Coordinates of N, CA and C and ligand atoms in Angstrom, one line a residue:
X1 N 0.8 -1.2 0.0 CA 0.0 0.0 0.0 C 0.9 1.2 0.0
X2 N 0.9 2.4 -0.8 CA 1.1 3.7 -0.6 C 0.2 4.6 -1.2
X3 N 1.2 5.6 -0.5 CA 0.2 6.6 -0.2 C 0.8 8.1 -0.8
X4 N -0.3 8.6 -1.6 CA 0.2 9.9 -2.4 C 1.4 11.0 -1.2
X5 N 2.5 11.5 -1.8 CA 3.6 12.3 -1.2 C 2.6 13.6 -0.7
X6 N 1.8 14.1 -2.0 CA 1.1 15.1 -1.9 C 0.1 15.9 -0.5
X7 N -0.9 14.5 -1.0 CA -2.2 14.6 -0.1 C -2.1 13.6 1.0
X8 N -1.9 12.3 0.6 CA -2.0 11.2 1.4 C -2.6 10.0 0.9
X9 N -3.4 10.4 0.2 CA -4.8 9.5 -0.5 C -4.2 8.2 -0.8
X10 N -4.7 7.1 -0.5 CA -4.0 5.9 -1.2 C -4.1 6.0 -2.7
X11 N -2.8 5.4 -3.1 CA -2.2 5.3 -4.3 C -3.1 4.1 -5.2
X12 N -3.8 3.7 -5.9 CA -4.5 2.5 -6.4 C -3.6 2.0 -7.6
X13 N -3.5 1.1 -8.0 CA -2.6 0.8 -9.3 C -1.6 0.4 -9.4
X14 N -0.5 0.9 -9.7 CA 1.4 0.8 -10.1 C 1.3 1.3 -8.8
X15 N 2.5 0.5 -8.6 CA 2.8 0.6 -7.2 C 4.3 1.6 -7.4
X16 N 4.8 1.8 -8.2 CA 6.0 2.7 -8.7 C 5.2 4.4 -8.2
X17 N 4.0 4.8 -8.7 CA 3.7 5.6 -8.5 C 4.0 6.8 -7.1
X18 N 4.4 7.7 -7.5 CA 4.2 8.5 -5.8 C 3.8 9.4 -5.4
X19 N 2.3 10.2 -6.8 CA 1.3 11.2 -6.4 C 0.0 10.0 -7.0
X20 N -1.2 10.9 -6.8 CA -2.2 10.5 -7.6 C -1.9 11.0 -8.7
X21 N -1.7 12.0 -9.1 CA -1.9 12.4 -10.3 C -0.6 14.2 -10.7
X22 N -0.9 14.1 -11.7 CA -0.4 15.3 -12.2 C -0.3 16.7 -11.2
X23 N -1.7 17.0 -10.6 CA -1.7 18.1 -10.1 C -1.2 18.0 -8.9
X24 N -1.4 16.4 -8.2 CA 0.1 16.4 -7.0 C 1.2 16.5 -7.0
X25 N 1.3 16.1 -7.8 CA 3.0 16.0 -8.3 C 3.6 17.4 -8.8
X26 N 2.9 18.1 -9.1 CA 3.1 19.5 -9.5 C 2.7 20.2 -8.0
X27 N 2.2 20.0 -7.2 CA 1.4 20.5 -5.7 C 2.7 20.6 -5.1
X28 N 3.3 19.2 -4.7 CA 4.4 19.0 -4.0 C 5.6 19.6 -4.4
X29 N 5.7 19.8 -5.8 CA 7.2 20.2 -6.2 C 7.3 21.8 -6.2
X30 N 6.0 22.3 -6.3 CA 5.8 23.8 -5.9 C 6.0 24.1 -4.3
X31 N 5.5 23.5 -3.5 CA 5.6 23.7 -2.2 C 7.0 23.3 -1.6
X32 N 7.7 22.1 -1.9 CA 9.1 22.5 -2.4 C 10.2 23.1 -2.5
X33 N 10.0 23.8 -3.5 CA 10.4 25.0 -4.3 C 10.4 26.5 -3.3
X34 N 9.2 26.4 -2.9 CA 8.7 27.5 -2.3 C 9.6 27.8 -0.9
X35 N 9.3 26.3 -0.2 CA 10.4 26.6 1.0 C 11.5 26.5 0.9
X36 N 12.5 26.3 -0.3 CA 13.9 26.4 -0.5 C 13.5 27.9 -0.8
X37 N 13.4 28.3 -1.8 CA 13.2 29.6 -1.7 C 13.1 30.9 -1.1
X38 N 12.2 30.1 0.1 CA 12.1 30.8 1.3 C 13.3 30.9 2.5
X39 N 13.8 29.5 2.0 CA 15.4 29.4 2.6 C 16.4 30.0 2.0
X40 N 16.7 30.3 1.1 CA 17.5 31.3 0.3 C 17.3 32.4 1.1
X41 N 16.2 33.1 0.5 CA 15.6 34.3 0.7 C 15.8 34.8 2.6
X42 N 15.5 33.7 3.4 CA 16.0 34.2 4.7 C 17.6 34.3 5.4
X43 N 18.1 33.5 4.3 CA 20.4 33.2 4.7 C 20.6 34.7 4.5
X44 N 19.9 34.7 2.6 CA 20.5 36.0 1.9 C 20.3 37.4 2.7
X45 N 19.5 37.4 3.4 CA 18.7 38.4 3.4 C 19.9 38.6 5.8
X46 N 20.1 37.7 6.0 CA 21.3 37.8 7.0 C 22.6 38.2 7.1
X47 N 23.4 37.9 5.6 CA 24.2 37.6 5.0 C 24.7 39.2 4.4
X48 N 23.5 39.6 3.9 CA 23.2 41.1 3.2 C 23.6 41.8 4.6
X49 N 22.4 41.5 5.8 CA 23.0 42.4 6.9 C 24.4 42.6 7.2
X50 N 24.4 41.2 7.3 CA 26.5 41.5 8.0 C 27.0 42.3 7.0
X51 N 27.2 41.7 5.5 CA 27.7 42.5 4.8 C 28.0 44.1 5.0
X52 N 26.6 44.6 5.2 CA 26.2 45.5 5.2 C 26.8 46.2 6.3
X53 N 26.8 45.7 7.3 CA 27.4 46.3 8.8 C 28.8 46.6 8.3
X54 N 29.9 45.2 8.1 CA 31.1 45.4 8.0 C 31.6 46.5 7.1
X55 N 30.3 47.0 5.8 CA 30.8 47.9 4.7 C 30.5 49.0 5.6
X56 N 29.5 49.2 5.8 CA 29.7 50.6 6.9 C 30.8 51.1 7.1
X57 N 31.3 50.1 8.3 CA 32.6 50.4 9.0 C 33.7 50.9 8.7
X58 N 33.7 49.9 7.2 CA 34.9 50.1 6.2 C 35.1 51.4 5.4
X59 N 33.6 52.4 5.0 CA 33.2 52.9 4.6 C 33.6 54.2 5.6
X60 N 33.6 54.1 6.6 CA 33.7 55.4 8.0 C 35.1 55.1 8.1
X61 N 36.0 53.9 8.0 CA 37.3 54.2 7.7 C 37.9 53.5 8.9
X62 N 36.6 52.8 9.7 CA 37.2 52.2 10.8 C 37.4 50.4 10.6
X63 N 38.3 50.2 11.4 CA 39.1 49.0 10.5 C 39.2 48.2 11.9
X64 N 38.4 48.4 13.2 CA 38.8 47.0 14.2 C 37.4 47.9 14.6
X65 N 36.7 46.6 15.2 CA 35.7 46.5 16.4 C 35.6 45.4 17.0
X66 N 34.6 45.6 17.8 CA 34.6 44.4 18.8 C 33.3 43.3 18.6
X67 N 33.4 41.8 19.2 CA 32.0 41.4 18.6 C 31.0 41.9 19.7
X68 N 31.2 42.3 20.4 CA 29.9 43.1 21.3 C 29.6 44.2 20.2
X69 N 29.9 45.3 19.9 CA 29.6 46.1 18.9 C 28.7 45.1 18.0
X70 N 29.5 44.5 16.9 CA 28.8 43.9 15.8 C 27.9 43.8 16.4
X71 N 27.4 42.8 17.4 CA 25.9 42.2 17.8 C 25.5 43.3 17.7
X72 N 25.8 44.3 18.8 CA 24.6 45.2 19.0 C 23.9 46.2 17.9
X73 N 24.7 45.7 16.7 CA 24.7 46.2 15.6 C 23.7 45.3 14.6
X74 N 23.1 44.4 15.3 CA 22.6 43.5 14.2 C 23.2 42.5 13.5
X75 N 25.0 42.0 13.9 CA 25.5 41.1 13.0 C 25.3 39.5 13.7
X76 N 25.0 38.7 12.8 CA 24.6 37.3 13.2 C 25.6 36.4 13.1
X77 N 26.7 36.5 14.2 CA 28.2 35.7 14.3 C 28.0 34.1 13.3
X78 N 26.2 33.2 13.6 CA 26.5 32.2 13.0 C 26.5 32.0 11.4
X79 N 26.6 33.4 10.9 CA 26.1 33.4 9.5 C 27.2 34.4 8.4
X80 N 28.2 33.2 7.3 CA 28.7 34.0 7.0 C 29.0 33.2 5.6
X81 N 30.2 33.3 4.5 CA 29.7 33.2 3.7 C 30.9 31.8 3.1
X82 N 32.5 32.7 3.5 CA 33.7 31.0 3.3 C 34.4 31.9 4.6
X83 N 35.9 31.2 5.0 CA 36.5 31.9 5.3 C 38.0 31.3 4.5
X84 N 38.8 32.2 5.0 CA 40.3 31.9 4.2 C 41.3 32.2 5.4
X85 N 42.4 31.3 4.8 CA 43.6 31.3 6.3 C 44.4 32.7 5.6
X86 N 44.2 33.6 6.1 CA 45.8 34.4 6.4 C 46.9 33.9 6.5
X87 N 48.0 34.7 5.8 CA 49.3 35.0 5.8 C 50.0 34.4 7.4
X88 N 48.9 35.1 8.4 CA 49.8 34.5 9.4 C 49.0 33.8 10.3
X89 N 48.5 33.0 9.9 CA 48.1 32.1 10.6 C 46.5 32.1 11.0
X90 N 45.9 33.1 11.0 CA 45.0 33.8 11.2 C 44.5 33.3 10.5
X91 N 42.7 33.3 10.7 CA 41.0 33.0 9.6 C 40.5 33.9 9.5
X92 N 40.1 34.5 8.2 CA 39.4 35.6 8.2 C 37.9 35.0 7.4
X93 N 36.8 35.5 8.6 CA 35.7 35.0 8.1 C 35.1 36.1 6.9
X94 N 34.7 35.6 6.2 CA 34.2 36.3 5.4 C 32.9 36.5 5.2
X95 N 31.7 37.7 5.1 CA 30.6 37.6 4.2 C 30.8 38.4 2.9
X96 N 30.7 37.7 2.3 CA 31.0 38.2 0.6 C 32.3 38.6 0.7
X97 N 32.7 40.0 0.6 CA 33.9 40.6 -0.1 C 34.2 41.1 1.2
X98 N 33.5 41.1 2.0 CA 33.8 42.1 3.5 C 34.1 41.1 4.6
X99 N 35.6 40.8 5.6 CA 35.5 40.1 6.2 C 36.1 40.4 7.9
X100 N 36.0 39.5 9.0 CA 37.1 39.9 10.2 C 37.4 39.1 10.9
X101 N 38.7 39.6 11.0 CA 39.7 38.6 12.0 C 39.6 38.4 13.1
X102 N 39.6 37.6 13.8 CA 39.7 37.8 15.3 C 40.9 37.8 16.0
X103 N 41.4 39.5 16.3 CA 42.5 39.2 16.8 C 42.7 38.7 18.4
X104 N 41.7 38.7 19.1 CA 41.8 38.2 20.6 C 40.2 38.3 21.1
X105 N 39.7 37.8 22.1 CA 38.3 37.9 22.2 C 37.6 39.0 22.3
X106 N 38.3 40.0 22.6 CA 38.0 41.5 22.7 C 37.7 42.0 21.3
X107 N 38.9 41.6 20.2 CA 39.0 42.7 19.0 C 39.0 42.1 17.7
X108 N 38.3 42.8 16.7 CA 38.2 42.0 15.2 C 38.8 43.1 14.3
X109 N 39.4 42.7 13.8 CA 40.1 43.4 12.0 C 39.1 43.2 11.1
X110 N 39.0 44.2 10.8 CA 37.3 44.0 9.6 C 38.3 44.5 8.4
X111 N 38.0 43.5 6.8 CA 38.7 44.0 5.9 C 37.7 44.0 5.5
X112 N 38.1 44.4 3.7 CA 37.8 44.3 2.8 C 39.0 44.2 1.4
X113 N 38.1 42.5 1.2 CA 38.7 42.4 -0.5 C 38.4 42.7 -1.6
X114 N 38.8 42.9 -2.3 CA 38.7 43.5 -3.8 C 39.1 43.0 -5.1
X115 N 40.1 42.0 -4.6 CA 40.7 41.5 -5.8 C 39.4 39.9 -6.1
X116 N 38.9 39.1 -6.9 CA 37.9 38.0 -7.5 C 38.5 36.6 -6.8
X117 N 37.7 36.2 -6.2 CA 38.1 35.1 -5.4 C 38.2 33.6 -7.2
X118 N 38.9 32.6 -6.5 CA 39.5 32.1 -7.7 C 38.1 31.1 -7.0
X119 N 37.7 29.9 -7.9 CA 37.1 29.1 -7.6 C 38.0 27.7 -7.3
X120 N 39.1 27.8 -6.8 CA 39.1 26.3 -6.3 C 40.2 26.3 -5.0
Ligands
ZN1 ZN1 -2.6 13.1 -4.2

């Protein structure tokens, strides 16, 4: 016995099958869709913030803060985008093009890159 993915309804027939029909199978792959989408739409939309904070900063010309600041600033420590090892040892987290270092638990180096990240 199974049972449509869609609605539920038992499935009668080919037992391969795994909507009733057309419009479930279109039902489900929309609904789907919708909440990846909606998952996108909620990272990006985090992701945009930090950006956004770190360009500020970068933009006023200031180049260390603290993660007490960032929070209180709206930045979401668990959300960011790759990070990469520094020269000296160091991780610089990155969201998009805008990133910071942690230099001790107190203080963060906030950069920004400019030059096109390579893909591998
Ligand atoms: Zn169905």
């Amino acid at each position: 016995m199974k049972y449509c993915q869609d609605c539920g309804t038992l499935i009668k027939g080919r037992t391969d099958k795994k909507f009733c029909d057309d419009y479930c199978r279109c039902h489900y792959n929309n609904v789907i869709n919708r909440n990846r989408d909606q998952n996108f739409k909620k990272i990006n939309s985090i992701l945009k913030k930090n950006t956004g904070i770190l360009e500020k900063l970068i933009q006023q010309g200031i180049k260390t803060s603290t993660p007490y600041l960032l929070s209180a600033a709206g930045f979401n420590f668990s959300f960011f985008t790759h990070q990469l090892n520094e020269q000296n040892g160091k991780i610089c987290i990155y969201c998009y093009n805008y990133g910071y270092i942690k230099i001790n638990e107190e203080q963060l180096a906030i950069k920004q890159v400019t030059h096109s990240l390579s893909s591998n």
